[in-house]
Coordinates of C-alpha atoms in Angstrom, one line a residue:
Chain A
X1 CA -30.9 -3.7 14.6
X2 CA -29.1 -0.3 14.4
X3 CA -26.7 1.4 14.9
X4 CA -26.7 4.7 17.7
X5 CA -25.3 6.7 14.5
X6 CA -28.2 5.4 11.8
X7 CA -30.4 6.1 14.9
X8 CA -29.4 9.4 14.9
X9 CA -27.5 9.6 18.2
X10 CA -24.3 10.1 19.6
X11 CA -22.8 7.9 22.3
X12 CA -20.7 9.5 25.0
X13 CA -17.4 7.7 24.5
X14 CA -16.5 8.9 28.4
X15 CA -19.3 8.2 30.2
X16 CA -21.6 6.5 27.6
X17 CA -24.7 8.6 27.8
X18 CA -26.7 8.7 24.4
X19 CA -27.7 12.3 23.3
X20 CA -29.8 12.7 19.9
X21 CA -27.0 13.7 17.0
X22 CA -29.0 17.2 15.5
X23 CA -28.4 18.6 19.8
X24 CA -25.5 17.2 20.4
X25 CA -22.5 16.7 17.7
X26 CA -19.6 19.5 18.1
X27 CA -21.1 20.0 21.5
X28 CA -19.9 18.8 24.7
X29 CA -21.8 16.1 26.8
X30 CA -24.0 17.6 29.4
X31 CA -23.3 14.8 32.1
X32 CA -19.5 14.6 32.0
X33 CA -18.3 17.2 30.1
X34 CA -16.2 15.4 27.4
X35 CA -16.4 16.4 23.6
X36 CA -18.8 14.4 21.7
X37 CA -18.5 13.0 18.4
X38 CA -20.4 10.4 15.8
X39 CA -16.6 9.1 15.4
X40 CA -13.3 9.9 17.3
X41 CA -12.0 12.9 14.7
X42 CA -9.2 11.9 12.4
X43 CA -9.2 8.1 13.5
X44 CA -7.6 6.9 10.0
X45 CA -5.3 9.7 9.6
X46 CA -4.3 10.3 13.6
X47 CA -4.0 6.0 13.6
X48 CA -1.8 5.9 10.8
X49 CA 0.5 8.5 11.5
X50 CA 1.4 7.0 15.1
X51 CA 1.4 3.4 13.4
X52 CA 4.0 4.8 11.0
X53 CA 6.1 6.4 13.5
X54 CA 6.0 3.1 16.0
X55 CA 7.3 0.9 13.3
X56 CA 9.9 3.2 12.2
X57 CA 11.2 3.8 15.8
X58 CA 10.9 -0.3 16.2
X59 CA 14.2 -0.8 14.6
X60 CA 16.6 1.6 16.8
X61 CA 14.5 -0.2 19.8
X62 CA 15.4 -3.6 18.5
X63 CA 19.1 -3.2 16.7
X64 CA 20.4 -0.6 19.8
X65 CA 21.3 -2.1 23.2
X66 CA 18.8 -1.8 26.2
X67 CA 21.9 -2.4 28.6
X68 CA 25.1 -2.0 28.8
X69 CA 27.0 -4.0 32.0
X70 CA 30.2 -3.4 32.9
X71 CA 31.6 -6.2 35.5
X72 CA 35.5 -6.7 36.5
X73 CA 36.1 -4.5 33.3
X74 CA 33.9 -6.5 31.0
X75 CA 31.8 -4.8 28.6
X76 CA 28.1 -6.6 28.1
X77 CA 25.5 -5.3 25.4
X78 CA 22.3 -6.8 25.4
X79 CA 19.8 -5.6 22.7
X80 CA 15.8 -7.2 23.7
X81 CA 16.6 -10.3 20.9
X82 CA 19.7 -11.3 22.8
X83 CA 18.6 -10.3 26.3
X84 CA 15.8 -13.4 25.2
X85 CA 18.5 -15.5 23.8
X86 CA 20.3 -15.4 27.0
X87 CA 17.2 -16.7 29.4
X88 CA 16.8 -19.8 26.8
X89 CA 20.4 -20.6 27.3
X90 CA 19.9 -20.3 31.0
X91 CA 17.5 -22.8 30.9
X92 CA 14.8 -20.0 32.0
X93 CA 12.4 -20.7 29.9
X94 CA 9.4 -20.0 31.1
X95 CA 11.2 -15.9 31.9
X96 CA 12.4 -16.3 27.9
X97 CA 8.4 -16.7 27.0
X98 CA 7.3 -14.1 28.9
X99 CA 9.9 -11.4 27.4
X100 CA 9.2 -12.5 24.3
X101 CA 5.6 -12.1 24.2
X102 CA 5.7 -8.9 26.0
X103 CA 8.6 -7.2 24.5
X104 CA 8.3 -9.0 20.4
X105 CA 4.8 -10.4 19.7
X106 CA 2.9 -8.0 21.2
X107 CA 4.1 -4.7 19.5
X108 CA 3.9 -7.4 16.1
X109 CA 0.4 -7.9 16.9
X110 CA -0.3 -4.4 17.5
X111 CA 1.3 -2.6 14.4
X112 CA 0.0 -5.7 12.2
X113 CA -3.6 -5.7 13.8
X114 CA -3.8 -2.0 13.6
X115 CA -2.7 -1.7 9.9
X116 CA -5.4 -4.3 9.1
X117 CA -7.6 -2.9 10.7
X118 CA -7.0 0.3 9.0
X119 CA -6.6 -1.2 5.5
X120 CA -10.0 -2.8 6.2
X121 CA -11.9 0.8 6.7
X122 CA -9.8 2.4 4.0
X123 CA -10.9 -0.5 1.2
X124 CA -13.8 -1.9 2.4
X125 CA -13.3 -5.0 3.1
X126 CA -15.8 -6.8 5.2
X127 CA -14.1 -10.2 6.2
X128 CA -13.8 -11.6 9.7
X129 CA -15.3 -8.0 11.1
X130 CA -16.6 -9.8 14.5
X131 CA -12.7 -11.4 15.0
X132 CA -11.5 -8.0 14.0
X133 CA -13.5 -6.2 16.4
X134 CA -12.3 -9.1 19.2
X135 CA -8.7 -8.6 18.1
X136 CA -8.9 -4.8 19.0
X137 CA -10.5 -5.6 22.1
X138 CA -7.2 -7.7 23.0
X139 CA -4.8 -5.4 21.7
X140 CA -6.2 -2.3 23.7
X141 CA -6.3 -5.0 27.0
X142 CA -2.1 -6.3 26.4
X143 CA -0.5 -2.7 24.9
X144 CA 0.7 -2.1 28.8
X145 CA 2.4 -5.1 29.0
X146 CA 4.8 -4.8 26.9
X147 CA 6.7 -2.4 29.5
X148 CA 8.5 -5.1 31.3
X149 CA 11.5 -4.6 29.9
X150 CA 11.4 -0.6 30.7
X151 CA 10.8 -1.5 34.2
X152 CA 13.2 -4.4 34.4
X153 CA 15.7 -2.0 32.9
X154 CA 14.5 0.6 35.6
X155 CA 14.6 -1.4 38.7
X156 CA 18.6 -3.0 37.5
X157 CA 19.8 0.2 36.8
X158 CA 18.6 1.3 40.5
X159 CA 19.8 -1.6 42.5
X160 CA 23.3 -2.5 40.6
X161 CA 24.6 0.9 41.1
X162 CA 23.8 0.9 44.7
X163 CA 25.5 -2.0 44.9
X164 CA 28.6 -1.4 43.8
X165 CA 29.0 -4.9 42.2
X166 CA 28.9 -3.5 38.6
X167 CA 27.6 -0.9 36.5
X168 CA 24.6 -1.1 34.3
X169 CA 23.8 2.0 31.8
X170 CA 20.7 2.1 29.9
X171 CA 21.6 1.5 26.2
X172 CA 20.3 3.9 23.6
X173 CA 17.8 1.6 22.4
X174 CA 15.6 1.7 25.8
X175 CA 14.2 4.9 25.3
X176 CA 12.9 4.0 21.5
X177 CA 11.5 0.9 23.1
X178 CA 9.5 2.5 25.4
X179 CA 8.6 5.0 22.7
X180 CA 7.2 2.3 20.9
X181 CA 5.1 1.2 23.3
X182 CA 4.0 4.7 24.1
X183 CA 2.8 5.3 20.6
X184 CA 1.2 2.0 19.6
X185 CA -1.2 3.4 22.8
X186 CA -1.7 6.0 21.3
X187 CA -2.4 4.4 17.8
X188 CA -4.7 2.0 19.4
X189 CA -7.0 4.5 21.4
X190 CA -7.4 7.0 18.4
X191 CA -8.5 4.0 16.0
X192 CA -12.1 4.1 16.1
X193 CA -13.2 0.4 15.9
X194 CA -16.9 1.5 15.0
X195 CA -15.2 2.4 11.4
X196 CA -15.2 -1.1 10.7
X197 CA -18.4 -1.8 11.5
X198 CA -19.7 1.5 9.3
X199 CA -18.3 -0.3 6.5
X200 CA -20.8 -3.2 6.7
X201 CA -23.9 -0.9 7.7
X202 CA -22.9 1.4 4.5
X203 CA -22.9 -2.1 2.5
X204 CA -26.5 -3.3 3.7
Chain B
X1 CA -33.3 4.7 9.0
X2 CA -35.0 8.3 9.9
X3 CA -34.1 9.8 13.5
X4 CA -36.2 8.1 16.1
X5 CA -37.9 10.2 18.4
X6 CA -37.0 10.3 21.7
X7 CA -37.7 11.2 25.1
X8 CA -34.7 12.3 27.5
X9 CA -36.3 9.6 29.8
X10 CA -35.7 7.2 27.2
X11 CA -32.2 8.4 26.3
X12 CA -31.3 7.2 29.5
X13 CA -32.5 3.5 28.7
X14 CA -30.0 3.3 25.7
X15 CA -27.2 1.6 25.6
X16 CA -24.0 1.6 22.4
X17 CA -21.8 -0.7 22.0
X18 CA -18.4 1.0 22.5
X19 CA -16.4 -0.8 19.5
X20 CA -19.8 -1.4 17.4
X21 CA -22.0 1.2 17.9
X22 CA -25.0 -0.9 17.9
X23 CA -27.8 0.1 19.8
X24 CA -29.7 -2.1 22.4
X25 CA -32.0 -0.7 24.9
X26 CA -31.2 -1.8 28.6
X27 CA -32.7 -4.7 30.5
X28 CA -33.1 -5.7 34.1
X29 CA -30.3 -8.4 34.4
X30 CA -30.4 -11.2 37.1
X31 CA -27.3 -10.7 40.0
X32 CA -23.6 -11.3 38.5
X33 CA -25.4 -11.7 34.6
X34 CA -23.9 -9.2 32.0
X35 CA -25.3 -8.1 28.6
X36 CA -23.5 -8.5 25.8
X37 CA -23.7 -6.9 22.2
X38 CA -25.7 -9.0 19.6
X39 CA -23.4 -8.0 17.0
X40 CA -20.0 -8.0 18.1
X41 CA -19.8 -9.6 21.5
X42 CA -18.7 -6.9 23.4
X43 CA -19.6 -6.5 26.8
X44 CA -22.1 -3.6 27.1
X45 CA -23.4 -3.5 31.1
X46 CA -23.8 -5.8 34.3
X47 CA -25.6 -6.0 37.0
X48 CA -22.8 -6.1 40.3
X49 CA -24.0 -6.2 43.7
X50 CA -23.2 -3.5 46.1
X51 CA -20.6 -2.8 43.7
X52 CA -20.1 1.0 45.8
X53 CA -19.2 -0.8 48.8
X54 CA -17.1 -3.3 47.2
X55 CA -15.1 -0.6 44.9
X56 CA -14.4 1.7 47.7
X57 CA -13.3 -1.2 50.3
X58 CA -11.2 -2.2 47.5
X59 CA -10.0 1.4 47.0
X60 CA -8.8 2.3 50.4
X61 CA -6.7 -1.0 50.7
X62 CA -5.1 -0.6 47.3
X63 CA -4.4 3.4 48.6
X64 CA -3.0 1.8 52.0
X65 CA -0.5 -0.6 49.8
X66 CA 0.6 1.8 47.7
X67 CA 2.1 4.4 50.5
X68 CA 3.3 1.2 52.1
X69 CA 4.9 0.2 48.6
X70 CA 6.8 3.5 48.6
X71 CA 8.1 3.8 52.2
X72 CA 10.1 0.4 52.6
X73 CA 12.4 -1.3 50.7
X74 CA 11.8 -2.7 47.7
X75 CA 14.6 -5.2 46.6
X76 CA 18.0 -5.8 48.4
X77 CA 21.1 -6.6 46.6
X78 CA 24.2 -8.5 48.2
X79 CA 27.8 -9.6 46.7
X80 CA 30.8 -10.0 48.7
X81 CA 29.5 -8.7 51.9
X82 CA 28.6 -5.6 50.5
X83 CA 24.5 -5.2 50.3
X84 CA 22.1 -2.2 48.9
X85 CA 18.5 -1.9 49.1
X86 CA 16.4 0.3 46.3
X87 CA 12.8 1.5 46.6
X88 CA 10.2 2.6 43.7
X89 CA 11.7 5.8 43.2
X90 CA 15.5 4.6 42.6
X91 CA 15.0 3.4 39.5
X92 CA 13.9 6.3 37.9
X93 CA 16.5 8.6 39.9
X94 CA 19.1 6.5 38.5
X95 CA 17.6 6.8 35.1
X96 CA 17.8 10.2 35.5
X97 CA 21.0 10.7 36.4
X98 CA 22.2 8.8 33.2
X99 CA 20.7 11.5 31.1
X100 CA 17.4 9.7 30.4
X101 CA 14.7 11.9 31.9
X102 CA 12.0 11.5 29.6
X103 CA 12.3 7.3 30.5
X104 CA 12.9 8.2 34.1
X105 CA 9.2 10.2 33.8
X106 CA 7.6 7.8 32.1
X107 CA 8.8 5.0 35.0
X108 CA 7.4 7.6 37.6
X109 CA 4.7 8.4 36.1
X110 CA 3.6 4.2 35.6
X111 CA 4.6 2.9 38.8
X112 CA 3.5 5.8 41.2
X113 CA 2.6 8.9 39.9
X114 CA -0.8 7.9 37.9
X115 CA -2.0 5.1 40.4
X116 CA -1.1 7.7 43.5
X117 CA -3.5 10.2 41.3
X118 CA -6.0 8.1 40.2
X119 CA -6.6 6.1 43.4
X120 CA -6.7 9.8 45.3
X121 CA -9.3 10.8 43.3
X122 CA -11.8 7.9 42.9
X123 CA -11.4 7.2 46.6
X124 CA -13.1 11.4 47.3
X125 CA -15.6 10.4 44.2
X126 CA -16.6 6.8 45.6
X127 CA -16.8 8.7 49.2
X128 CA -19.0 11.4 47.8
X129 CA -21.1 8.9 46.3
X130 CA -21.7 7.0 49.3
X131 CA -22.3 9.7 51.3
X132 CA -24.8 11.3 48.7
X133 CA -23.2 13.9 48.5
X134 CA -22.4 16.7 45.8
X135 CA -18.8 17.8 46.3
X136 CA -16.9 20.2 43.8
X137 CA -15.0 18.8 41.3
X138 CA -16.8 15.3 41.1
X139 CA -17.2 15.2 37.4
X140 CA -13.4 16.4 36.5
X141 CA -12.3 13.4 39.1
X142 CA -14.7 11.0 37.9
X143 CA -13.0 11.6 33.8
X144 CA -9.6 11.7 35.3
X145 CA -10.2 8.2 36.9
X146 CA -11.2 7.0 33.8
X147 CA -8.5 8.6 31.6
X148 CA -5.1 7.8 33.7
X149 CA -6.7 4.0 34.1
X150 CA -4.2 2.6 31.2
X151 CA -1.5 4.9 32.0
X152 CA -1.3 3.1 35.8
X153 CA 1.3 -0.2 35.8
X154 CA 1.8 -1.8 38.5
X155 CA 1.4 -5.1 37.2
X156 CA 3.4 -4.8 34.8
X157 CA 6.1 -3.4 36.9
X158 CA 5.6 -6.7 38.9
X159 CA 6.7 -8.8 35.9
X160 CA 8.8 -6.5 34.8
X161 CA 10.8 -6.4 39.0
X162 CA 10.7 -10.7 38.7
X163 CA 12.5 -10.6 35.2
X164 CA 15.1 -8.1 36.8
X165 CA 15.6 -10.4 40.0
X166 CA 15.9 -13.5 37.9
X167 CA 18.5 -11.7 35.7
X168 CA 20.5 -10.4 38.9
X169 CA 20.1 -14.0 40.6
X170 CA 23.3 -15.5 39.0
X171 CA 25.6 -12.4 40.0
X172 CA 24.5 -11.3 43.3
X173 CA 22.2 -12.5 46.1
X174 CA 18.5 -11.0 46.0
X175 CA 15.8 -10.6 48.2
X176 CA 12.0 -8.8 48.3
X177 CA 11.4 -6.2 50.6
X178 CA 8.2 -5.6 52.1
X179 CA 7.6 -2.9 49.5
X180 CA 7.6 -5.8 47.0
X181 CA 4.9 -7.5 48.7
X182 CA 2.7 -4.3 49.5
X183 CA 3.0 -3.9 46.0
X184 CA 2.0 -8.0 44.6
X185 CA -1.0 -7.0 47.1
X186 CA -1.6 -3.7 45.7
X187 CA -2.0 -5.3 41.7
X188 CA -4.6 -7.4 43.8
X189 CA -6.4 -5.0 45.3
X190 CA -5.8 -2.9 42.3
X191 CA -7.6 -5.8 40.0
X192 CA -10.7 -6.3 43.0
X193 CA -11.8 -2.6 42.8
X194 CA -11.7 -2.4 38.6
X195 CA -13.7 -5.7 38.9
X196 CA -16.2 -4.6 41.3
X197 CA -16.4 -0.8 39.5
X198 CA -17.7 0.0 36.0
X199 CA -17.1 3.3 35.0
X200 CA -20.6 4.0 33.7
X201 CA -22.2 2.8 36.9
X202 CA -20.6 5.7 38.5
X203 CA -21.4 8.1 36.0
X204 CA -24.8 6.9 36.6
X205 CA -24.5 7.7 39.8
X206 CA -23.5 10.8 39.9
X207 CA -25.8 12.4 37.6
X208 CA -28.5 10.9 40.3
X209 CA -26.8 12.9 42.5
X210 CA -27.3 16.3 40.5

């Protein structure tokens, strides 16, 4: 068993045609016209600056209010934590989970899978490579959901001012939320998970 | 491990693993069955059935449901006899207008914008294809497809429109519009044609066509 790379190949990331490496590296593939490369260029470094950069925006996202209501002259912040809070005390459960999840423990499993991830390439480590691999599979399939609360923000912001019945501005926090999510996509598509696996084949 | 020499014929037969790299040469597969790496698990290839037909039947619907989703109305508000309706695009107007443009982009750009694009332009490559034809522009479509495929939320936006309603339920009276259930239809359509089309197969395709 080998790699495409110890092969001497390069595999289209685009379109996944397989070009020998000595033709093909710097140049662009012939079928779909996407710039080809053993790795993706920069991985750690690109990787690691977004990382950096979501987890520093994570606390203006999560400290800030997403909303602001105003109803019969009553002033209402709700930051994400307490916009959760209030669903459990509603006895919406099942709503609280979902917000949760979307808007709390997925950006924490992205930023922590992603740095271990990256800590793994940088020092070598070779433990648990096929879980790690299946762990970036998940995180590049559930980084979209955590926009729920961007659209949920959206669609009341929309729909109360028509209304008349209140007033609902979008807090300060919304837009570093949404930059969060933004940029742990980013982080996640410029981490090459191949590294990981270079690591091993280097080893052997 | 020296090079391996290879024929472009054979070139053609290989197949990486996009998260391992590890290389396996490709196999007839029996209908439905899908090849997985040896290594890592991930899924490399699969053999779909008439998987043209079935991604461009799927296509045209979702297309349909999504200029359906932004004609009517999406929710409807009412308190004290007053009542308002919104549609996709009042959200991010209202954003917008509250000084957040780069958020009101971003909502655009999620909910309409990138599946509006992306659904324009795999419906004139899935047409070309079918028709076995070699139309300008295929290959540029075919990566933009590909590209604006995570960038597209509509199913998120789903969640994200029965938090909202849920939240407003205790205040006000709501009710879905028809755009609300174009749009439940259009994430299912939406999930049927990425089902029934793998990007590669297409590629595969299309340089057959050259």
């Amino acid at each position: 068993m080998s790699s495409a790379a110890r092969s001497g190949l390069i595999a289209c990331e685009e379109c996944g045609r397989v070009w020998p490496r000595d033709q093909a590296e710097g140049h662009r593939c012939a079928r779909c016209g996407a710039a080809l490369h053993r790795r993706r260029p920069n991985s750690l470094a690109r990787t690691t600056a977004l990382l950096v950069a979501a987890a520093i925006l994570l606390l203006p996202a999560n400290i800030l209010p997403i909303l602001r209501t105003t109803m019969t002259g009553r002033v209402k912040e709700d930051t994400i934590l307490s916009g959760i809070q209030h669903f459990f005390a509603q006895g919406q459960v099942a709503v609280a989970l979902l917000v949760l999840v979307a808007s709390f423990v997925v950006p924490g499993i992205k930023i922590i899978g992603l740095s271990w991830m990256l800590l793994s390439v940088r020092f070598r480590w070779d433990w648990r490579l096929r879980d790690r691999t299946a762990l970036y599979r998940l995180i590049e399939f559930v980084g979209r959901w955590s926009m729920v609360d961007v659209f949920m923000i959206s669609i009341l912001a929309g729909l109360v001012r028509l209304s008349a019945l209140a007033t609902i501005e979008v807090g300060p926090g919304a837009p570093w939320f949404a930059a969060v999510v933004v940029l742990t996509m980013l982080a996640t598509r410029s981490f090459d998970p191949r590294l990981m696996w270079d690591v091993r084949e280097a080893k052997s | 491990m020296s090079p391996v020499a290879v024929s472009s014929f054979e070139l053609r037969r290989l197949v990486a693993c996009t998260t391992c790299d590890l290389l396996h040469e490709r196999v007839p597969l029996p209908a439905g069955g899908v090849a997985r790496c040896a290594r890592c698990g991930n899924a490399l290839y699969d053999e779909r059935a008439l998987w043209l037909e079935h991604a461009l039947a799927f296509t045209l619907a979702a297309a349909v449901l999504l200029a359906l989703s932004a004609a009517f109305t999406l929710m409807a508000v009412e308190v004290g006899g007053v009542s308002a309706h919104s549609g996709l695009e009042t959200g991010p107007i209202e954003l917008w207008r509250q000084g957040h443009a780069p958020l009101a982009l971003l909502v655009l750009f999620a909910t309409l914008l990138a599946p509006g694009l992306r659904l324009g332009l795999l419906l004139y490559v899935l047409v070309s294809l079918r028709r076995g034809r070699r139309r300008p522009g295929l290959v540029g479509s075919l990566r933009l497809v590909d590209g604006l495929r995570d960038w597209g939320m509509p199913e998120v936006f789903v969640l994200g429109a029965i938090v909202a309603w849920i939240k407003l339920a205790d205040i006000a009276t709501v009710s879905l519009g028809p755009a609300m259930a174009a749009f439940g239809a259009l994430v299912l359509a939406l999930s049927a044609a990425n089902a029934a089309l793998d990007p590669r197969d297409a590629w595969d395709a299309l340089e057959r066509l050259a």
